[in-house]
Structure formats: C-alpha cells, structure tokens
C-alpha cells in the first residue's frame, strides 16, 4: 500500500506545481520495493530487500533520502 501512495505522491509532485504539504508528509518513513513493473508489462517481484530507503520531508519542503 505504501508504494502505491509513494508512486501517487511522486506523480503529483512531478505533474502538479501545487501539492499540499500534508500530502508530502505521507512520504515520510521507511520504504521497501516489493515489485517493479516495466514499460513492457513485465513484473519483477523482490522477496527480500536488504536495503530500505528512508524518506523525510520537513515543513519547508526540504528533505533527504537515506539507504
């Protein structure tokens, strides 16, 4: 579910110039890639991911990502 929210939020950020700060706060936290879909429609599922990504965005819209 989190990856769907992440993809949706990233799409909003890239397509829309005004995004609510409350929506960006949904990105904060640890994220793990579970599945990747290519443009061809192929799917690759990751059963175990040793590296989690941590995203943080503050109120001034500055943030970071750690692996």
XYZ file of C-alpha atoms in Angstrom:
67
model
C 0.000 0.000 0.000
C 2.825 2.395 0.827
C 4.400 2.005 -2.581
C 1.110 2.943 -4.228
C 0.937 6.079 -2.087
C 4.575 6.847 -2.933
C 4.037 6.484 -6.667
C 0.886 8.580 -6.482
C 2.643 11.288 -4.475
C 5.627 11.342 -6.825
C 3.280 11.628 -9.788
C 1.578 14.569 -8.112
C 4.875 16.264 -7.399
C 6.088 15.854 -10.954
C 2.832 16.817 -12.673
C 1.283 19.420 -10.421
C 3.004 22.593 -9.322
C 0.968 22.947 -6.112
C 0.981 19.998 -3.762
C -0.318 20.246 -0.224
C 2.324 19.912 2.472
C 0.091 17.405 4.247
C 0.280 15.105 1.224
C 4.065 15.273 1.118
C 4.229 14.284 4.788
C 2.779 10.913 3.756
C 6.141 10.135 2.147
C 7.999 10.279 5.472
C 9.176 6.904 6.689
C 10.812 3.694 5.573
C 10.047 2.296 2.121
C 10.816 -1.060 0.564
C 10.486 -2.004 -3.103
C 8.405 -5.158 -3.366
C 7.558 -5.211 -7.067
C 8.672 -3.434 -10.234
C 6.659 -3.198 -13.444
C 8.438 -2.366 -16.697
C 7.013 -0.462 -19.631
C 6.634 -3.796 -21.427
C 4.310 -5.011 -18.682
C 6.809 -7.421 -17.158
C 6.831 -7.721 -13.371
C 9.781 -8.423 -11.116
C 8.996 -9.318 -7.510
C 11.555 -8.845 -4.751
C 11.010 -11.313 -1.902
C 13.725 -9.968 0.392
C 15.154 -6.492 0.209
C 18.147 -5.920 2.470
C 18.198 -2.171 1.894
C 15.304 0.000 2.997
C 15.028 3.626 1.919
C 14.131 6.286 4.479
C 12.482 9.456 3.201
C 11.935 12.640 5.196
C 10.399 15.923 4.036
C 10.009 18.788 6.520
C 7.599 21.737 6.506
C 9.923 23.881 4.406
C 9.766 21.184 1.688
C 13.398 20.216 2.147
C 14.306 16.678 2.985
C 16.540 13.720 2.409
C 16.659 10.077 1.482
C 18.884 7.512 3.189
C 19.594 3.963 2.041
